[in-house]
PDB file of C-alpha atoms in Angstrom:
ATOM      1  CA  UNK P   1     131.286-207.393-104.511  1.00  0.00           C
ATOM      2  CA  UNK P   2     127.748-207.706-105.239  1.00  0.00           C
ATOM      3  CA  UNK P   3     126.424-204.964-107.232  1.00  0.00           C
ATOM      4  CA  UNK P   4     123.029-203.878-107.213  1.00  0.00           C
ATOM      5  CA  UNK P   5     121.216-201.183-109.289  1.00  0.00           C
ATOM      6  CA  UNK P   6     117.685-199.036-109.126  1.00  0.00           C
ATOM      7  CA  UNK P   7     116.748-198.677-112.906  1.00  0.00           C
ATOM      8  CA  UNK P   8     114.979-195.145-113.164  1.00  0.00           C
ATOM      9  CA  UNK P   9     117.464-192.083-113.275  1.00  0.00           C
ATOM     10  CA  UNK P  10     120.075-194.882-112.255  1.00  0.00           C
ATOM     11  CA  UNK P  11     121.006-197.150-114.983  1.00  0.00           C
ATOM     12  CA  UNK P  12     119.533-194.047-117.396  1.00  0.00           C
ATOM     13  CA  UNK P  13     120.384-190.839-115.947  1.00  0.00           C
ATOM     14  CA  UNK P  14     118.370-187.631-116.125  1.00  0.00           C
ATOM     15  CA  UNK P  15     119.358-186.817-119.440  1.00  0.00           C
ATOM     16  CA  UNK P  16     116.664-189.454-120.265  1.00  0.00           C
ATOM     17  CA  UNK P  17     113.449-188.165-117.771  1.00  0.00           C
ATOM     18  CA  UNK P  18     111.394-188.329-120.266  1.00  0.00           C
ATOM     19  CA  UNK P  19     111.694-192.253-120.058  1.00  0.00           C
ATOM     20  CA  UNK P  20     109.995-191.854-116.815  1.00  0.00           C
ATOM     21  CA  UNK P  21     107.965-188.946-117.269  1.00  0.00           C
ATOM     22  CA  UNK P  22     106.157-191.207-119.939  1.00  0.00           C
ATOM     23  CA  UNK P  23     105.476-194.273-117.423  1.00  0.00           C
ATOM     24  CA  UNK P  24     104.497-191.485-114.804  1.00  0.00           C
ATOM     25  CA  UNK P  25     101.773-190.168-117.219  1.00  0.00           C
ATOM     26  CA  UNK P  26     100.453-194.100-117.551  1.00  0.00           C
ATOM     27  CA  UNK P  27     100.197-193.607-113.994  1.00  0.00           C
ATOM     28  CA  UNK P  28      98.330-190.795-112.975  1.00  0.00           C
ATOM     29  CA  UNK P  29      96.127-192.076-116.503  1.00  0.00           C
ATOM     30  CA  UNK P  30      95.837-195.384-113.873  1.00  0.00           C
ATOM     31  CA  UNK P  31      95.446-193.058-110.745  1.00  0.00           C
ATOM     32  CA  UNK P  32      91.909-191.082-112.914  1.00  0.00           C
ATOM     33  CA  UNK P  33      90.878-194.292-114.253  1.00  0.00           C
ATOM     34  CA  UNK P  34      90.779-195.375-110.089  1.00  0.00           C
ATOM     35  CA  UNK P  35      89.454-192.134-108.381  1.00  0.00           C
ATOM     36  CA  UNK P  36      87.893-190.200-111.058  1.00  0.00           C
ATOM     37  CA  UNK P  37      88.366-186.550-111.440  1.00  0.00           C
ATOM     38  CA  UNK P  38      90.765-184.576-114.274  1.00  0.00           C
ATOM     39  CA  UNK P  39      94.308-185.727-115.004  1.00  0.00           C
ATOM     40  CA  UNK P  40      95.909-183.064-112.521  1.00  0.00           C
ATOM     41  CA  UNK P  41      93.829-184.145-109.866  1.00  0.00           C
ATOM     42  CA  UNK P  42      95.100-187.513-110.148  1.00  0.00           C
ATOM     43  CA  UNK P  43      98.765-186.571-111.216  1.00  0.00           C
ATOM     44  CA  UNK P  44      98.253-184.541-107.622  1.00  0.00           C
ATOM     45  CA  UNK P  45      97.397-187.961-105.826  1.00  0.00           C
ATOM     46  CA  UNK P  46     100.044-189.679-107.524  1.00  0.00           C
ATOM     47  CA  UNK P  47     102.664-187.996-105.912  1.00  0.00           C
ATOM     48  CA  UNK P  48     100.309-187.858-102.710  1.00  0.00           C
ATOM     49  CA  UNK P  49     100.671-191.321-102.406  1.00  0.00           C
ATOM     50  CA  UNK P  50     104.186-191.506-103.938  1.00  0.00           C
ATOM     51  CA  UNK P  51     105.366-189.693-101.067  1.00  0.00           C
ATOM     52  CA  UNK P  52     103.774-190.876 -98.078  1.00  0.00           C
ATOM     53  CA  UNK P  53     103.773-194.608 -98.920  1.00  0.00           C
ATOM     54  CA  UNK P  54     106.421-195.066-100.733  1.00  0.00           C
ATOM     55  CA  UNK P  55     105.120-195.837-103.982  1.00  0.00           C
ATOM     56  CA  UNK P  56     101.885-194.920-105.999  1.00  0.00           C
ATOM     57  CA  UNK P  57     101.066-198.744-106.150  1.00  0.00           C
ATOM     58  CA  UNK P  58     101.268-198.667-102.126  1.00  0.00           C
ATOM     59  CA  UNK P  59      99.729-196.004-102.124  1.00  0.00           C
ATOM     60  CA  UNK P  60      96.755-197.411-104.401  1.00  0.00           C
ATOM     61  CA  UNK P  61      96.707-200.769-102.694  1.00  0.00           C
ATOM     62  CA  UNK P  62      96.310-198.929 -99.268  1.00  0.00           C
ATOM     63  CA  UNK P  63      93.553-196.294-100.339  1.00  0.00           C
ATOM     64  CA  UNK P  64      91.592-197.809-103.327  1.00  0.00           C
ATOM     65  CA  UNK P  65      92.211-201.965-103.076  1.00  0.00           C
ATOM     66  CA  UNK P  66      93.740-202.185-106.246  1.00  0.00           C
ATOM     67  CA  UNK P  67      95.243-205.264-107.575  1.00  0.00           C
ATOM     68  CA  UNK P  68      99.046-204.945-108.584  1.00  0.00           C
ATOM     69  CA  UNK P  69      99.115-206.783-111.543  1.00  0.00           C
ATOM     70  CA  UNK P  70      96.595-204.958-113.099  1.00  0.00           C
ATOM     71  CA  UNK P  71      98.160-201.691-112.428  1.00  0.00           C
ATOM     72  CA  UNK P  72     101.204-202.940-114.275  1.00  0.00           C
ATOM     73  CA  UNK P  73      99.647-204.125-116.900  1.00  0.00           C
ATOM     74  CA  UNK P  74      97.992-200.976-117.461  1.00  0.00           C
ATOM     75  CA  UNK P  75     101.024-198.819-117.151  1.00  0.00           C
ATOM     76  CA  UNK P  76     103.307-200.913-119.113  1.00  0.00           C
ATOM     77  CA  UNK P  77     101.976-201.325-122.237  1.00  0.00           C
ATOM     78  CA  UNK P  78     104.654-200.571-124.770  1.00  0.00           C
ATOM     79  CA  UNK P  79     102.606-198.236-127.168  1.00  0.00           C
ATOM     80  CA  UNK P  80     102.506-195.348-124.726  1.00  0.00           C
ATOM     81  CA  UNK P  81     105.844-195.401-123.016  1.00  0.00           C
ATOM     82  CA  UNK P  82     109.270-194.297-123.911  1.00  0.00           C
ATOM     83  CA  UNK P  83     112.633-196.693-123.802  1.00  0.00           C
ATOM     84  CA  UNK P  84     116.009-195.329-123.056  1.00  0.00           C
ATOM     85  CA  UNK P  85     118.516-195.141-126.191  1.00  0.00           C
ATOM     86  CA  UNK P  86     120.970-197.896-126.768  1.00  0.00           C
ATOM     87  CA  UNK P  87     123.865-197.667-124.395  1.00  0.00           C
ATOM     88  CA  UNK P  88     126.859-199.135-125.697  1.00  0.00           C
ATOM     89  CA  UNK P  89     129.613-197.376-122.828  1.00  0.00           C
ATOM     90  CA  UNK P  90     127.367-198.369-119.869  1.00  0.00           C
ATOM     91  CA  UNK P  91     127.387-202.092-121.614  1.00  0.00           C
ATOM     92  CA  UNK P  92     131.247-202.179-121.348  1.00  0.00           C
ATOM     93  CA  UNK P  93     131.388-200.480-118.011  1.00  0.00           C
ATOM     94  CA  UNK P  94     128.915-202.986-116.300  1.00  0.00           C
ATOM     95  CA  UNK P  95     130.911-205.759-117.825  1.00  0.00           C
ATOM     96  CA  UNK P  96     134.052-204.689-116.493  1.00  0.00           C
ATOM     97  CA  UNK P  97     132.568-205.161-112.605  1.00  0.00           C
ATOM     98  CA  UNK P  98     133.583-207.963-110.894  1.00  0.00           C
ATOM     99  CA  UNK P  99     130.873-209.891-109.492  1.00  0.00           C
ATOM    100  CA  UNK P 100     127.518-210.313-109.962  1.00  0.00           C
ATOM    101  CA  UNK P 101     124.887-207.863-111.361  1.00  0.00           C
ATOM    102  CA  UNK P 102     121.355-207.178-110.486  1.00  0.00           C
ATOM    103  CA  UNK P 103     118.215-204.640-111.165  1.00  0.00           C
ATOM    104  CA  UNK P 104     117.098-203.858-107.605  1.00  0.00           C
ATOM    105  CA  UNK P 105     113.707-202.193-108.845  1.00  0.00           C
ATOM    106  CA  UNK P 106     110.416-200.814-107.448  1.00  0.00           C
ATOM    107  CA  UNK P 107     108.599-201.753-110.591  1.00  0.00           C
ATOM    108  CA  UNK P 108     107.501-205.221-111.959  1.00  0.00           C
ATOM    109  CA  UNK P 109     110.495-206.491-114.363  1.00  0.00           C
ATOM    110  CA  UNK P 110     108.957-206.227-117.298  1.00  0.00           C
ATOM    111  CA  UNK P 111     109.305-202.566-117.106  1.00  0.00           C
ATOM    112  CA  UNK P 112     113.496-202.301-116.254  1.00  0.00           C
ATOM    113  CA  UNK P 113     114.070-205.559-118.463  1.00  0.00           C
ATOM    114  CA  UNK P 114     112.430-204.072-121.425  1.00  0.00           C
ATOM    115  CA  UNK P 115     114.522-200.727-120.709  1.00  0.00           C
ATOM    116  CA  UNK P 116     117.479-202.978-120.754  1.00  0.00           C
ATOM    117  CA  UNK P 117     117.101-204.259-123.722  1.00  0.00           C
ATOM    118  CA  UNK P 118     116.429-201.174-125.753  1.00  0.00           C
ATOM    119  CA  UNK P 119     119.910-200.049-123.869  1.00  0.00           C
ATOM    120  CA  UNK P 120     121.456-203.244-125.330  1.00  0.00           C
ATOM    121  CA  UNK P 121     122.718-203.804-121.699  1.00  0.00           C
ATOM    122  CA  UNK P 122     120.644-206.705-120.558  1.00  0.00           C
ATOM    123  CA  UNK P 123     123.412-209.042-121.113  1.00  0.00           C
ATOM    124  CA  UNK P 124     125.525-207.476-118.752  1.00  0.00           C
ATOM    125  CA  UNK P 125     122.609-207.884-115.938  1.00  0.00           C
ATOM    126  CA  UNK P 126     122.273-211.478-113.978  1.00  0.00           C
ATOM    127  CA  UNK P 127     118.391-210.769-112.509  1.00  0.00           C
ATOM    128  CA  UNK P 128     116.026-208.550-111.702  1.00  0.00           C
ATOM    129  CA  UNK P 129     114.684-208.293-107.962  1.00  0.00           C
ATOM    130  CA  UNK P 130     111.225-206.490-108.788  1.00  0.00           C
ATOM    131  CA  UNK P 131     108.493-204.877-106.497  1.00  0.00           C
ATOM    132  CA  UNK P 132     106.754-208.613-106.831  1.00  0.00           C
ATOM    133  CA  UNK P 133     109.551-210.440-105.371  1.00  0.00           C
ATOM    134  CA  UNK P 134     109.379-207.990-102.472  1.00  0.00           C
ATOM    135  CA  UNK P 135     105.754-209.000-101.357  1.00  0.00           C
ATOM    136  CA  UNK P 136     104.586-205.285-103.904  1.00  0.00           C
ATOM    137  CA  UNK P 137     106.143-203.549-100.550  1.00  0.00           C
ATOM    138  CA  UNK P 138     109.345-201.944-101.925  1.00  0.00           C
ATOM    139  CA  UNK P 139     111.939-199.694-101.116  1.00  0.00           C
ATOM    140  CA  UNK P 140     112.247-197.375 -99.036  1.00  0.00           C
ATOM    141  CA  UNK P 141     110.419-199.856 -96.277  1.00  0.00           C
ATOM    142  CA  UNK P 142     112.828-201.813 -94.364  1.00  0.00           C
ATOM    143  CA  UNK P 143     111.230-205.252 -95.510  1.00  0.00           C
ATOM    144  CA  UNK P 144     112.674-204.797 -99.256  1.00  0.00           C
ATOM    145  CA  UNK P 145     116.353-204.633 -98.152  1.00  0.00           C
ATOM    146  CA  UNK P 146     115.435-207.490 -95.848  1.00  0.00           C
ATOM    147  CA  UNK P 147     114.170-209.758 -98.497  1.00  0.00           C
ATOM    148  CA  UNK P 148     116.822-208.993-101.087  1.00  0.00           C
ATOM    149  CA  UNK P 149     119.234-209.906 -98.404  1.00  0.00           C
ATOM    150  CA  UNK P 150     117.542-213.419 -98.200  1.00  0.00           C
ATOM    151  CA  UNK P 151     117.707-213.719-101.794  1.00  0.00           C
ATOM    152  CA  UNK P 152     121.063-212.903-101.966  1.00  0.00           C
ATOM    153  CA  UNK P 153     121.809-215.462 -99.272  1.00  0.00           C
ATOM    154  CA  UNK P 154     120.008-218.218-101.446  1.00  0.00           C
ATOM    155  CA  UNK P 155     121.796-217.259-104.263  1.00  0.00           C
ATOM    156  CA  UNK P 156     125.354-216.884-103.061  1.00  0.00           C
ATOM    157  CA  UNK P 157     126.033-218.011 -99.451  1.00  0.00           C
ATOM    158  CA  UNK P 158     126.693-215.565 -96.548  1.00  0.00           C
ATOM    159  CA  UNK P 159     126.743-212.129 -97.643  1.00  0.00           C
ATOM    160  CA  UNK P 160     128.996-209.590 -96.155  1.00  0.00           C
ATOM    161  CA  UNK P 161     127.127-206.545 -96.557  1.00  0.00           C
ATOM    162  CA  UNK P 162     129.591-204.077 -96.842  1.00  0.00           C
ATOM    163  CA  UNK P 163     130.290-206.165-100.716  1.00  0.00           C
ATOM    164  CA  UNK P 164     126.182-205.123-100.906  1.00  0.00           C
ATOM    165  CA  UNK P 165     126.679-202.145-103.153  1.00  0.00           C
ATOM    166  CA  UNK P 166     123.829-200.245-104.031  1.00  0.00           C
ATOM    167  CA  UNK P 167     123.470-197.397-106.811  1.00  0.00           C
ATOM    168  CA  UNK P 168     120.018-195.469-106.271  1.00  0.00           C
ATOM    169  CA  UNK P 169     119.054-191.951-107.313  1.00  0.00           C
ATOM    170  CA  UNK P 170     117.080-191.679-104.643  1.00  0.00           C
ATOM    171  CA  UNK P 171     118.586-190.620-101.228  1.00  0.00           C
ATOM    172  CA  UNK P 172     115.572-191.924 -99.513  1.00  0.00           C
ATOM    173  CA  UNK P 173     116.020-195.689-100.923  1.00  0.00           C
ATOM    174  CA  UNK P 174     119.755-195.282-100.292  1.00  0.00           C
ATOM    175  CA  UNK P 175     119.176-194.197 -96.119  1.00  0.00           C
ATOM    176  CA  UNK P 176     118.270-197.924 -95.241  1.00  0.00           C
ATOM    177  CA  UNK P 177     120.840-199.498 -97.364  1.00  0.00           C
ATOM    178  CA  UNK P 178     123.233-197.224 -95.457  1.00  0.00           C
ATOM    179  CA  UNK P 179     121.443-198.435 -91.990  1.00  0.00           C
ATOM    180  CA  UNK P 180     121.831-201.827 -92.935  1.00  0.00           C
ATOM    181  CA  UNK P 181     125.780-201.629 -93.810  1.00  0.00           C
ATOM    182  CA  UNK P 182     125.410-201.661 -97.064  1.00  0.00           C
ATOM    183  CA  UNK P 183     127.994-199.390 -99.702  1.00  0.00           C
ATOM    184  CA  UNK P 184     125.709-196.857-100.832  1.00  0.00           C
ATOM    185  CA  UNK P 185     126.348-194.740-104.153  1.00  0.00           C
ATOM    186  CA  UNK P 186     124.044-191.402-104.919  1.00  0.00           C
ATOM    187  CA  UNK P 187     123.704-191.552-109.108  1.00  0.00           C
ATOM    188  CA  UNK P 188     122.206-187.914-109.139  1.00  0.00           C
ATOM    189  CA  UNK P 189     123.673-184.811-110.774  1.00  0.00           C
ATOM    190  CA  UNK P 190     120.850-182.192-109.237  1.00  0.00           C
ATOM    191  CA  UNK P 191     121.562-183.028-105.417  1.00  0.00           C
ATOM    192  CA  UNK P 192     124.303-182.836-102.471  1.00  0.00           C
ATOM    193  CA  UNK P 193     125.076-185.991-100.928  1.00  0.00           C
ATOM    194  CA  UNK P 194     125.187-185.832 -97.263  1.00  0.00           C
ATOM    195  CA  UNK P 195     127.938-186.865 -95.136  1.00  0.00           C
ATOM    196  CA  UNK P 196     126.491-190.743 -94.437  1.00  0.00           C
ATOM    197  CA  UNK P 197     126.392-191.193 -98.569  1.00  0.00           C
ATOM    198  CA  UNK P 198     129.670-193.090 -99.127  1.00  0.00           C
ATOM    199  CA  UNK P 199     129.962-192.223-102.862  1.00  0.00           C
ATOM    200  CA  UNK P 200     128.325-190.189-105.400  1.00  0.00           C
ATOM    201  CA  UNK P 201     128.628-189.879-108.744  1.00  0.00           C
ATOM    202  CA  UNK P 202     126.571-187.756-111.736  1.00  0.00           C
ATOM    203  CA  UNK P 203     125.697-190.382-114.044  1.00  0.00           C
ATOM    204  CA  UNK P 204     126.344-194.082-114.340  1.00  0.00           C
ATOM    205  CA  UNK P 205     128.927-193.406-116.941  1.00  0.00           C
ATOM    206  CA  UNK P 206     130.937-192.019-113.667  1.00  0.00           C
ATOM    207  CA  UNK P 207     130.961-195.332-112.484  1.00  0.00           C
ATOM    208  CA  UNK P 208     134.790-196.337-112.305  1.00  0.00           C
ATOM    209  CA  UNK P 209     135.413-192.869-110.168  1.00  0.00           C
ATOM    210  CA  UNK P 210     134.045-194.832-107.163  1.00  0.00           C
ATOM    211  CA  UNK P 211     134.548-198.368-107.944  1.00  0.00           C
ATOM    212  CA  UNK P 212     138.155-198.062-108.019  1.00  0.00           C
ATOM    213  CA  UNK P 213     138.145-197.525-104.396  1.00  0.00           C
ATOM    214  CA  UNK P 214     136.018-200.290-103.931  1.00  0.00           C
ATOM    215  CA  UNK P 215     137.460-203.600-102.631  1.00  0.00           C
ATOM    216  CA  UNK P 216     135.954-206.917-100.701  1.00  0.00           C
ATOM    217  CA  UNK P 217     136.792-205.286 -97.748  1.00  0.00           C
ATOM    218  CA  UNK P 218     135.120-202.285 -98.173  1.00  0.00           C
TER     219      UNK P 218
END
């Protein structure tokens, strides 16, 4: 199996939003700083653009030209953000999967990879595929599955992709994993998985529930 895992509310769980909720407020801070206006109207246009392109970077890129890297830069700097705690369980439990182990992530690595290492769980992680290996057009658009498929390819020959298994929070990243063949696994505690979902769990830490049904020729 190949294992693959979204970093926000995935490999932290929403015990931890504020971890997010403090990169979100870089964002809309990034999202003024662009447009102008107060904070609200920009925290409004974040999730404008968060929802109809996908991302706020796409979003940004699309409506105001902005460059990528300088978006990151801005919302990444360490002083203003929050880090999950140190995660000893999850360390032992992503250890214990067989085969390799990757950060499938709509943000640049630095973000997830300093996350990881505040977890004390990097070790147990092989790479990150970030938003910049995906061309800064990432999930849910079709050509970020397509392009970690190519990777994949590079990195370890043909690729069933059933043995593709993705944990995501997000039901709209997981839809064209699903469409694609992949084994999709909702990591959500607030929200029903539909029927096409193959597992879900509540938290990461639920992990073994659903891999224990998991073999190569799932």
């Amino acid at each position: 199996m190949i294992w693959l895992f979204d970093y926000d509310l995935t490999l932290y769980g929403e015990e931890e939003r504020y971890v997010l909720d403090s990169l979100d407020k870089r964002i809309a801070l990034f999202v003024q700083k662009t447009v102008g206006g107060d904070f609200e109207n920009a925290t409004r246009i974040r999730k404008d653009y968060l929802v109809r392109f996908g991302t706020t970077l796409s979003g940004l890129m699309a409506m105001n030209g902005t460059d990528p890297d300088d978006f990151f830069d801005f919302i990444h700097e360490p002083e203003y953000l929050i880090y999950p705690k140190e995660a000893p369980q999850k360390l032992a439990l992503l250890r214990s999967l067989d085969g390799p182990r990757y950060v499938f992530t709509n943000g640049r690595h630095d973000w997830s990879e300093a996350g990881m290492a505040h977890m004390k769980i990097d070790s147990a992680i092989d790479a990150v595929f970030d938003l910049k290996m995906m061309d800064w057009e990432g999930k849910p658009h079709v050509s970020a599955y397509e392009k970690m498929e190519r990777w994949l390819e590079r990195r370890h020959g043909n690729v069933n992709r059933r043995e593709i298994v993705l944990f995501e929070d997000s039901l709209r990243n997981l839809e064209p994993a699903h469409a694609r063949g992949w084994t999709t696994i909702f990591v959500n505690p607030n929200v029903e998985a539909p029927a096409w979902v193959d597992f879900h769990i509540p938290h990461l830490l639920n992990l073994h529930d659903v891999t224990r049904h998991l073999t190569p020729e799932t």
